[in-house]
Amino acid sequence: MKKLIAANWKMYKCRHDATQTIADLAAGLGRSVPADREIAVFAPFTALAASAEALAAHMPGKAVFLGAQDVYPAVEGAFTGEISPSMLLDCSCRFVLTGHSERRHLLGESREFVGEKTAFALAAGLDVVLCIGETLTEREGGRLEAVLGAQLEAGLANLPRDLEPQRLVFAYEPVWAIGTGRVAGEKEILQAHALARELVKKILPASYAKMRILYGGSVKPDNAAKIIGLDNVDGLLVGGASLQAESFAHIALA
Ligand code: 13P
């Protein structure tokens, strides 16, 4: 299973900056990606088309893929401000994020809505990175298993039949580690990833073992190698440290 190292640019970068970062990333990667790795860049909607062009120009045929940060679960229609799977595919996206904690907590997305998006995007041909993770209060209240279980149960409702395992990726992102500089400890990551794998097994017994589980939350160049070497960690989802090409290239090659 190839490790997936993903950059989540969140609400940063206009077209020029996105294009320049991709050019710098190509230089930082030495214009090639190790055979056991895939890389993804989750750009803001307005920079997707420019990012696709930059990827084609600077890293043609390389294992660097484009992703979007959100999607609406409908083909088209009167959904002001929303974006459809076909619009993302039209911009050369392979991936989309669903269930990011910033959308769950800042924008009030329910677990059920995350599940609708996940199933719809997969059926439409996008590969999905479904994010899960607990708040500090939930962790300290002993509710890690209950929270991840509920997020996975709702997030994986109504999946398309015969889903190829590599099309669905999970990202465990403890909310208390996102953008805080407080990375989860080795024991916490091992425990949560093993738990997530067990919970997915209950829902998708035929394919859980072949699905990737990424870790996200304050990943930096100096901790990436250690985290990616842990059991059940199949890649990284990087926020702040992905904004500079140099630090993201360092993480991608860790
Ligand atoms: P940071 O790497 O900035 O903590 O963000 C993690 C994240 O939310 C990636 O999706």
PDB file of C-alpha atoms and ligand atoms in Angstrom:
ATOM      1  CA  MET A   1       0.000   0.000   0.000  1.00  0.00           C
ATOM      2  CA  LYS A   2       1.522   3.357  -1.026  1.00  0.00           C
ATOM      3  CA  LYS A   3       1.779   5.999   1.682  1.00  0.00           C
ATOM      4  CA  LEU A   4      -0.228   9.134   0.908  1.00  0.00           C
ATOM      5  CA  ILE A   5       1.228  12.474   1.961  1.00  0.00           C
ATOM      6  CA  ALA A   6      -1.343  15.210   1.558  1.00  0.00           C
ATOM      7  CA  ALA A   7      -1.184  18.992   1.793  1.00  0.00           C
ATOM      8  CA  ASN A   8      -4.342  20.708   3.007  1.00  0.00           C
ATOM      9  CA  TRP A   9      -3.910  24.347   2.065  1.00  0.00           C
ATOM     10  CA  LYS A  10      -7.210  25.303   3.749  1.00  0.00           C
ATOM     11  CA  MET A  11      -8.189  28.935   2.978  1.00  0.00           C
ATOM     12  CA  TYR A  12      -4.736  29.986   1.862  1.00  0.00           C
ATOM     13  CA  LYS A  13      -3.239  30.765  -1.557  1.00  0.00           C
ATOM     14  CA  CYS A  14      -4.581  32.604  -4.564  1.00  0.00           C
ATOM     15  CA  ARG A  15      -3.727  31.307  -8.024  1.00  0.00           C
ATOM     16  CA  HIS A  16      -0.271  32.834  -8.339  1.00  0.00           C
ATOM     17  CA  ASP A  17       0.901  31.566  -4.957  1.00  0.00           C
ATOM     18  CA  ALA A  18      -0.568  28.111  -5.615  1.00  0.00           C
ATOM     19  CA  THR A  19       1.207  27.866  -8.964  1.00  0.00           C
ATOM     20  CA  GLN A  20       4.506  29.032  -7.489  1.00  0.00           C
ATOM     21  CA  THR A  21       4.234  26.599  -4.565  1.00  0.00           C
ATOM     22  CA  ILE A  22       3.700  23.699  -6.973  1.00  0.00           C
ATOM     23  CA  ALA A  23       6.694  24.752  -9.068  1.00  0.00           C
ATOM     24  CA  ASP A  24       8.808  24.955  -5.895  1.00  0.00           C
ATOM     25  CA  LEU A  25       7.452  21.617  -4.697  1.00  0.00           C
ATOM     26  CA  ALA A  26       8.498  19.996  -7.978  1.00  0.00           C
ATOM     27  CA  ALA A  27      12.006  21.356  -7.432  1.00  0.00           C
ATOM     28  CA  GLY A  28      11.986  20.237  -3.786  1.00  0.00           C
ATOM     29  CA  LEU A  29      10.931  16.715  -4.738  1.00  0.00           C
ATOM     30  CA  GLY A  30      13.632  16.514  -7.373  1.00  0.00           C
ATOM     31  CA  ARG A  31      10.844  16.132  -9.933  1.00  0.00           C
ATOM     32  CA  SER A  32      10.086  12.603  -8.796  1.00  0.00           C
ATOM     33  CA  VAL A  33       8.135  10.879  -6.074  1.00  0.00           C
ATOM     34  CA  PRO A  34       9.432   7.700  -4.370  1.00  0.00           C
ATOM     35  CA  ALA A  35       7.741   4.579  -5.735  1.00  0.00           C
ATOM     36  CA  ASP A  36       6.120   3.818  -2.371  1.00  0.00           C
ATOM     37  CA  ARG A  37       4.495   7.256  -2.055  1.00  0.00           C
ATOM     38  CA  GLU A  38       1.632   9.280  -3.455  1.00  0.00           C
ATOM     39  CA  ILE A  39       1.266  12.991  -2.864  1.00  0.00           C
ATOM     40  CA  ALA A  40      -1.907  15.067  -2.927  1.00  0.00           C
ATOM     41  CA  VAL A  41      -2.492  18.803  -2.791  1.00  0.00           C
ATOM     42  CA  PHE A  42      -5.892  19.980  -1.506  1.00  0.00           C
ATOM     43  CA  ALA A  43      -6.118  23.478  -2.951  1.00  0.00           C
ATOM     44  CA  PRO A  44      -8.897  26.022  -2.434  1.00  0.00           C
ATOM     45  CA  PHE A  45     -11.587  25.950  -5.142  1.00  0.00           C
ATOM     46  CA  THR A  46     -10.395  29.154  -6.846  1.00  0.00           C
ATOM     47  CA  ALA A  47      -6.881  27.745  -7.281  1.00  0.00           C
ATOM     48  CA  LEU A  48      -7.847  24.256  -8.492  1.00  0.00           C
ATOM     49  CA  ALA A  49      -7.648  24.906 -12.227  1.00  0.00           C
ATOM     50  CA  ALA A  50      -4.356  26.810 -11.948  1.00  0.00           C
ATOM     51  CA  SER A  51      -2.965  24.092  -9.663  1.00  0.00           C
ATOM     52  CA  ALA A  52      -3.962  21.394 -12.163  1.00  0.00           C
ATOM     53  CA  GLU A  53      -2.100  23.258 -14.912  1.00  0.00           C
ATOM     54  CA  ALA A  54       0.937  23.714 -12.702  1.00  0.00           C
ATOM     55  CA  LEU A  55       0.990  20.018 -11.770  1.00  0.00           C
ATOM     56  CA  ALA A  56       0.745  19.034 -15.434  1.00  0.00           C
ATOM     57  CA  ALA A  57       3.552  21.451 -16.326  1.00  0.00           C
ATOM     58  CA  HIS A  58       5.960  20.704 -13.479  1.00  0.00           C
ATOM     59  CA  MET A  59       5.218  17.113 -12.492  1.00  0.00           C
ATOM     60  CA  PRO A  60       3.619  15.398 -15.477  1.00  0.00           C
ATOM     61  CA  GLY A  61       2.838  11.763 -14.912  1.00  0.00           C
ATOM     62  CA  LYS A  62       4.198  11.881 -11.363  1.00  0.00           C
ATOM     63  CA  ALA A  63       2.263  10.545  -8.414  1.00  0.00           C
ATOM     64  CA  VAL A  64       1.113  14.010  -7.323  1.00  0.00           C
ATOM     65  CA  PHE A  65      -2.651  14.411  -7.346  1.00  0.00           C
ATOM     66  CA  LEU A  66      -5.047  17.279  -6.908  1.00  0.00           C
ATOM     67  CA  GLY A  67      -7.838  17.357  -4.334  1.00  0.00           C
ATOM     68  CA  ALA A  68     -10.598  19.707  -3.233  1.00  0.00           C
ATOM     69  CA  GLN A  69     -11.506  20.515   0.353  1.00  0.00           C
ATOM     70  CA  ASP A  70     -15.268  20.082   0.121  1.00  0.00           C
ATOM     71  CA  VAL A  71     -18.095  18.983  -2.171  1.00  0.00           C
ATOM     72  CA  TYR A  72     -21.897  19.121  -2.208  1.00  0.00           C
ATOM     73  CA  PRO A  73     -23.819  15.852  -2.592  1.00  0.00           C
ATOM     74  CA  ALA A  74     -25.842  16.632  -5.713  1.00  0.00           C
ATOM     75  CA  VAL A  75     -25.269  16.459  -9.453  1.00  0.00           C
ATOM     76  CA  GLU A  76     -26.274  20.089  -9.984  1.00  0.00           C
ATOM     77  CA  GLY A  77     -29.052  22.439  -8.936  1.00  0.00           C
ATOM     78  CA  ALA A  78     -30.051  25.503  -6.961  1.00  0.00           C
ATOM     79  CA  PHE A  79     -27.384  25.240  -4.247  1.00  0.00           C
ATOM     80  CA  THR A  80     -25.897  28.713  -4.086  1.00  0.00           C
ATOM     81  CA  GLY A  81     -22.229  28.725  -3.176  1.00  0.00           C
ATOM     82  CA  GLU A  82     -21.792  24.959  -3.431  1.00  0.00           C
ATOM     83  CA  ILE A  83     -19.684  22.837  -5.767  1.00  0.00           C
ATOM     84  CA  SER A  84     -20.501  19.519  -7.414  1.00  0.00           C
ATOM     85  CA  PRO A  85     -18.380  16.421  -7.958  1.00  0.00           C
ATOM     86  CA  SER A  86     -18.406  16.928 -11.729  1.00  0.00           C
ATOM     87  CA  MET A  87     -17.080  20.482 -11.285  1.00  0.00           C
ATOM     88  CA  LEU A  88     -14.190  19.081  -9.265  1.00  0.00           C
ATOM     89  CA  LEU A  89     -13.528  16.293 -11.764  1.00  0.00           C
ATOM     90  CA  ASP A  90     -13.605  18.950 -14.490  1.00  0.00           C
ATOM     91  CA  CYS A  91     -10.719  20.698 -12.646  1.00  0.00           C
ATOM     92  CA  SER A  92      -8.729  17.431 -12.685  1.00  0.00           C
ATOM     93  CA  CYS A  93      -9.340  16.590  -9.021  1.00  0.00           C
ATOM     94  CA  ARG A  94      -8.833  12.990  -7.991  1.00  0.00           C
ATOM     95  CA  PHE A  95      -9.589  13.495  -4.298  1.00  0.00           C
ATOM     96  CA  VAL A  96     -11.958  15.384  -2.037  1.00  0.00           C
ATOM     97  CA  LEU A  97     -11.856  15.821   1.748  1.00  0.00           C
ATOM     98  CA  THR A  98     -14.983  15.122   3.764  1.00  0.00           C
ATOM     99  CA  GLY A  99     -15.597  15.594   7.469  1.00  0.00           C
ATOM    100  CA  HIS A 100     -12.668  17.871   8.212  1.00  0.00           C
ATOM    101  CA  SER A 101     -13.001  19.021  11.822  1.00  0.00           C
ATOM    102  CA  GLU A 102     -13.077  22.657  10.741  1.00  0.00           C
ATOM    103  CA  ARG A 103     -16.209  21.913   8.743  1.00  0.00           C
ATOM    104  CA  ARG A 104     -17.742  19.777  11.476  1.00  0.00           C
ATOM    105  CA  HIS A 105     -17.035  22.267  14.271  1.00  0.00           C
ATOM    106  CA  LEU A 106     -16.855  25.724  12.674  1.00  0.00           C
ATOM    107  CA  LEU A 107     -19.498  25.176  10.002  1.00  0.00           C
ATOM    108  CA  GLY A 108     -21.752  22.790  11.873  1.00  0.00           C
ATOM    109  CA  GLU A 109     -21.684  19.856   9.436  1.00  0.00           C
ATOM    110  CA  SER A 110     -23.425  16.840  10.902  1.00  0.00           C
ATOM    111  CA  ARG A 111     -22.025  13.315  10.783  1.00  0.00           C
ATOM    112  CA  GLU A 112     -24.925  12.333   8.542  1.00  0.00           C
ATOM    113  CA  PHE A 113     -24.190  15.127   6.034  1.00  0.00           C
ATOM    114  CA  VAL A 114     -20.545  14.045   5.967  1.00  0.00           C
ATOM    115  CA  GLY A 115     -21.763  10.537   5.144  1.00  0.00           C
ATOM    116  CA  GLU A 116     -23.957  11.834   2.327  1.00  0.00           C
ATOM    117  CA  LYS A 117     -21.040  13.725   0.840  1.00  0.00           C
ATOM    118  CA  THR A 118     -18.715  10.749   1.149  1.00  0.00           C
ATOM    119  CA  ALA A 119     -21.075   8.316  -0.573  1.00  0.00           C
ATOM    120  CA  PHE A 120     -22.075  10.777  -3.268  1.00  0.00           C
ATOM    121  CA  ALA A 121     -18.516  11.826  -4.105  1.00  0.00           C
ATOM    122  CA  LEU A 122     -17.344   8.204  -4.320  1.00  0.00           C
ATOM    123  CA  ALA A 123     -20.262   7.246  -6.556  1.00  0.00           C
ATOM    124  CA  ALA A 124     -19.473  10.232  -8.775  1.00  0.00           C
ATOM    125  CA  GLY A 125     -15.880   9.086  -9.267  1.00  0.00           C
ATOM    126  CA  LEU A 126     -13.921  11.140  -6.747  1.00  0.00           C
ATOM    127  CA  ASP A 127     -11.659   9.402  -4.243  1.00  0.00           C
ATOM    128  CA  VAL A 128     -12.428  10.507  -0.701  1.00  0.00           C
ATOM    129  CA  VAL A 129     -10.328  11.308   2.354  1.00  0.00           C
ATOM    130  CA  LEU A 130     -12.791  11.061   5.246  1.00  0.00           C
ATOM    131  CA  CYS A 131     -11.522  12.908   8.314  1.00  0.00           C
ATOM    132  CA  ILE A 132     -12.357  11.786  11.830  1.00  0.00           C
ATOM    133  CA  GLY A 133     -11.140  12.896  15.234  1.00  0.00           C
ATOM    134  CA  GLU A 134     -12.115  13.777  18.756  1.00  0.00           C
ATOM    135  CA  THR A 135     -11.987  17.031  20.715  1.00  0.00           C
ATOM    136  CA  LEU A 136      -9.949  17.292  23.889  1.00  0.00           C
ATOM    137  CA  THR A 137     -13.097  17.228  26.010  1.00  0.00           C
ATOM    138  CA  GLU A 138     -14.251  14.056  24.273  1.00  0.00           C
ATOM    139  CA  ARG A 139     -10.843  12.409  24.766  1.00  0.00           C
ATOM    140  CA  GLU A 140     -10.598  13.431  28.390  1.00  0.00           C
ATOM    141  CA  GLY A 141     -14.144  12.211  28.959  1.00  0.00           C
ATOM    142  CA  GLY A 142     -13.117   8.722  27.765  1.00  0.00           C
ATOM    143  CA  ARG A 143     -15.213   9.013  24.619  1.00  0.00           C
ATOM    144  CA  LEU A 144     -12.584   8.403  21.930  1.00  0.00           C
ATOM    145  CA  GLU A 145     -14.065   5.091  20.774  1.00  0.00           C
ATOM    146  CA  ALA A 146     -17.648   6.359  20.869  1.00  0.00           C
ATOM    147  CA  VAL A 147     -16.796   9.494  18.866  1.00  0.00           C
ATOM    148  CA  LEU A 148     -14.722   7.759  16.193  1.00  0.00           C
ATOM    149  CA  GLY A 149     -17.304   4.972  16.000  1.00  0.00           C
ATOM    150  CA  ALA A 150     -20.179   7.395  15.463  1.00  0.00           C
ATOM    151  CA  GLN A 151     -18.227   9.428  12.881  1.00  0.00           C
ATOM    152  CA  LEU A 152     -17.338   6.270  10.965  1.00  0.00           C
ATOM    153  CA  GLU A 153     -20.779   4.714  11.144  1.00  0.00           C
ATOM    154  CA  ALA A 154     -22.472   7.831   9.746  1.00  0.00           C
ATOM    155  CA  GLY A 155     -19.567   8.652   7.424  1.00  0.00           C
ATOM    156  CA  LEU A 156     -19.660   5.238   5.780  1.00  0.00           C
ATOM    157  CA  ALA A 157     -23.410   4.889   5.362  1.00  0.00           C
ATOM    158  CA  ASN A 158     -24.618   4.015   1.862  1.00  0.00           C
ATOM    159  CA  LEU A 159     -21.232   3.519   0.253  1.00  0.00           C
ATOM    160  CA  PRO A 160     -21.274   2.369  -3.351  1.00  0.00           C
ATOM    161  CA  ARG A 161     -21.076  -1.399  -3.661  1.00  0.00           C
ATOM    162  CA  ASP A 162     -17.786  -2.922  -4.843  1.00  0.00           C
ATOM    163  CA  LEU A 163     -15.829   0.120  -3.727  1.00  0.00           C
ATOM    164  CA  GLU A 164     -12.136  -0.376  -4.451  1.00  0.00           C
ATOM    165  CA  PRO A 165     -10.320   0.013  -1.116  1.00  0.00           C
ATOM    166  CA  GLN A 166      -7.727   2.480  -2.433  1.00  0.00           C
ATOM    167  CA  ARG A 167     -10.521   4.962  -3.305  1.00  0.00           C
ATOM    168  CA  LEU A 168     -11.398   5.599   0.324  1.00  0.00           C
ATOM    169  CA  VAL A 169      -8.819   6.976   2.734  1.00  0.00           C
ATOM    170  CA  PHE A 170      -9.269   7.952   6.396  1.00  0.00           C
ATOM    171  CA  ALA A 171      -7.509  10.765   8.165  1.00  0.00           C
ATOM    172  CA  TYR A 172      -7.327  10.629  11.944  1.00  0.00           C
ATOM    173  CA  GLU A 173      -6.978  14.228  13.061  1.00  0.00           C
ATOM    174  CA  PRO A 174      -7.397  14.833  16.795  1.00  0.00           C
ATOM    175  CA  VAL A 175      -8.984  18.278  16.977  1.00  0.00           C
ATOM    176  CA  TRP A 176      -6.691  19.309  19.849  1.00  0.00           C
ATOM    177  CA  ALA A 177      -3.616  18.719  17.656  1.00  0.00           C
ATOM    178  CA  ILE A 178      -4.754  20.746  14.646  1.00  0.00           C
ATOM    179  CA  GLY A 179      -2.909  24.020  14.230  1.00  0.00           C
ATOM    180  CA  THR A 180      -1.869  23.963  17.881  1.00  0.00           C
ATOM    181  CA  GLY A 181       1.708  22.749  17.579  1.00  0.00           C
ATOM    182  CA  ARG A 182       0.697  19.969  19.986  1.00  0.00           C
ATOM    183  CA  VAL A 183       1.269  16.797  17.997  1.00  0.00           C
ATOM    184  CA  ALA A 184      -0.326  13.630  19.346  1.00  0.00           C
ATOM    185  CA  GLY A 185       2.157  11.346  21.072  1.00  0.00           C
ATOM    186  CA  GLU A 186       3.308   8.051  19.618  1.00  0.00           C
ATOM    187  CA  LYS A 187       1.118   6.046  22.007  1.00  0.00           C
ATOM    188  CA  GLU A 188      -1.948   8.156  21.253  1.00  0.00           C
ATOM    189  CA  ILE A 189      -1.476   7.813  17.493  1.00  0.00           C
ATOM    190  CA  LEU A 190      -0.907   4.055  17.694  1.00  0.00           C
ATOM    191  CA  GLN A 191      -3.982   3.614  19.879  1.00  0.00           C
ATOM    192  CA  ALA A 192      -6.282   5.777  17.744  1.00  0.00           C
ATOM    193  CA  HIS A 193      -5.170   4.283  14.431  1.00  0.00           C
ATOM    194  CA  ALA A 194      -5.554   0.711  15.677  1.00  0.00           C
ATOM    195  CA  LEU A 195      -8.981   1.632  17.025  1.00  0.00           C
ATOM    196  CA  ALA A 196     -10.006   3.299  13.755  1.00  0.00           C
ATOM    197  CA  ARG A 197      -8.924   0.196  11.812  1.00  0.00           C
ATOM    198  CA  GLU A 198     -10.993  -2.030  14.117  1.00  0.00           C
ATOM    199  CA  LEU A 199     -14.027   0.236  13.803  1.00  0.00           C
ATOM    200  CA  VAL A 200     -13.766   0.296   9.994  1.00  0.00           C
ATOM    201  CA  LYS A 201     -13.455  -3.514  10.056  1.00  0.00           C
ATOM    202  CA  LYS A 202     -16.919  -3.743  11.608  1.00  0.00           C
ATOM    203  CA  ILE A 203     -18.416  -1.748   8.740  1.00  0.00           C
ATOM    204  CA  LEU A 204     -16.260  -2.848   5.791  1.00  0.00           C
ATOM    205  CA  PRO A 205     -14.937  -6.288   6.749  1.00  0.00           C
ATOM    206  CA  ALA A 206     -13.778  -7.160   3.242  1.00  0.00           C
ATOM    207  CA  SER A 207     -11.697  -4.073   2.566  1.00  0.00           C
ATOM    208  CA  TYR A 208     -10.682  -2.421   5.847  1.00  0.00           C
ATOM    209  CA  ALA A 209      -7.169  -3.872   5.783  1.00  0.00           C
ATOM    210  CA  LYS A 210      -6.383  -2.293   2.427  1.00  0.00           C
ATOM    211  CA  MET A 211      -7.594   1.201   3.305  1.00  0.00           C
ATOM    212  CA  ARG A 212      -5.146   3.913   4.240  1.00  0.00           C
ATOM    213  CA  ILE A 213      -5.353   5.792   7.528  1.00  0.00           C
ATOM    214  CA  LEU A 214      -3.465   9.097   7.557  1.00  0.00           C
ATOM    215  CA  TYR A 215      -2.477  11.055  10.640  1.00  0.00           C
ATOM    216  CA  GLY A 216      -3.003  14.828  10.755  1.00  0.00           C
ATOM    217  CA  GLY A 217      -2.348  17.446  13.407  1.00  0.00           C
ATOM    218  CA  SER A 218       0.802  19.577  13.774  1.00  0.00           C
ATOM    219  CA  VAL A 219       2.891  17.406  11.428  1.00  0.00           C
ATOM    220  CA  LYS A 220       6.201  19.177  10.766  1.00  0.00           C
ATOM    221  CA  PRO A 221       9.435  18.303   8.953  1.00  0.00           C
ATOM    222  CA  ASP A 222      11.043  17.259  12.238  1.00  0.00           C
ATOM    223  CA  ASN A 223       8.329  14.807  13.373  1.00  0.00           C
ATOM    224  CA  ALA A 224       7.063  13.429  10.038  1.00  0.00           C
ATOM    225  CA  ALA A 225       9.488  10.503   9.684  1.00  0.00           C
ATOM    226  CA  LYS A 226       8.728   9.198  13.160  1.00  0.00           C
ATOM    227  CA  ILE A 227       4.960   9.415  12.715  1.00  0.00           C
ATOM    228  CA  ILE A 228       4.904   7.851   9.274  1.00  0.00           C
ATOM    229  CA  GLY A 229       6.922   4.916  10.564  1.00  0.00           C
ATOM    230  CA  LEU A 230       4.260   3.941  13.131  1.00  0.00           C
ATOM    231  CA  ASP A 231       2.019   0.902  12.718  1.00  0.00           C
ATOM    232  CA  ASN A 232      -1.248   1.602  10.909  1.00  0.00           C
ATOM    233  CA  VAL A 233      -0.074   5.063   9.781  1.00  0.00           C
ATOM    234  CA  ASP A 234      -0.397   5.032   6.011  1.00  0.00           C
ATOM    235  CA  GLY A 235       0.341   8.680   5.368  1.00  0.00           C
ATOM    236  CA  LEU A 236      -0.007  12.223   6.646  1.00  0.00           C
ATOM    237  CA  LEU A 237      -2.451  15.095   6.198  1.00  0.00           C
ATOM    238  CA  VAL A 238      -0.540  18.319   6.684  1.00  0.00           C
ATOM    239  CA  GLY A 239      -1.950  21.801   7.221  1.00  0.00           C
ATOM    240  CA  GLY A 240       0.359  24.650   8.241  1.00  0.00           C
ATOM    241  CA  ALA A 241       3.607  22.945   7.252  1.00  0.00           C
ATOM    242  CA  SER A 242       2.289  22.254   3.743  1.00  0.00           C
ATOM    243  CA  LEU A 243       2.044  25.929   2.836  1.00  0.00           C
ATOM    244  CA  GLN A 244       5.775  26.237   2.180  1.00  0.00           C
ATOM    245  CA  ALA A 245       6.999  23.963  -0.601  1.00  0.00           C
ATOM    246  CA  GLU A 246      10.306  23.329   1.106  1.00  0.00           C
ATOM    247  CA  SER A 247       8.815  22.047   4.356  1.00  0.00           C
ATOM    248  CA  PHE A 248       6.145  20.003   2.573  1.00  0.00           C
ATOM    249  CA  ALA A 249       8.729  18.424   0.245  1.00  0.00           C
ATOM    250  CA  HIS A 250      10.762  17.520   3.328  1.00  0.00           C
ATOM    251  CA  ILE A 251       7.698  15.858   4.893  1.00  0.00           C
ATOM    252  CA  ALA A 252       6.760  14.107   1.650  1.00  0.00           C
ATOM    253  CA  LEU A 253      10.196  12.509   1.449  1.00  0.00           C
ATOM    254  CA  ALA A 254      10.473  11.747   5.195  1.00  0.00           C
TER     255      ALA A 254
HETATM  256  P1  13P B   1      -1.988  21.454  10.978  1.00  0.00           P
HETATM  257  O1  13P B   1      -0.962  20.581  10.272  1.00  0.00           O
HETATM  258  O2  13P B   1      -1.813  22.905  10.674  1.00  0.00           O
HETATM  259  O3  13P B   1      -2.078  21.131  12.431  1.00  0.00           O
HETATM  260  O4  13P B   1      -3.417  21.077  10.335  1.00  0.00           O
HETATM  261  C1  13P B   1      -3.796  19.745  10.239  1.00  0.00           C
HETATM  262  C2  13P B   1      -5.000  19.660   9.386  1.00  0.00           C
HETATM  263  O5  13P B   1      -6.072  20.115   9.759  1.00  0.00           O
HETATM  264  C3  13P B   1      -4.862  19.022   8.072  1.00  0.00           C
HETATM  265  O6  13P B   1      -6.101  18.789   7.503  1.00  0.00           O
END
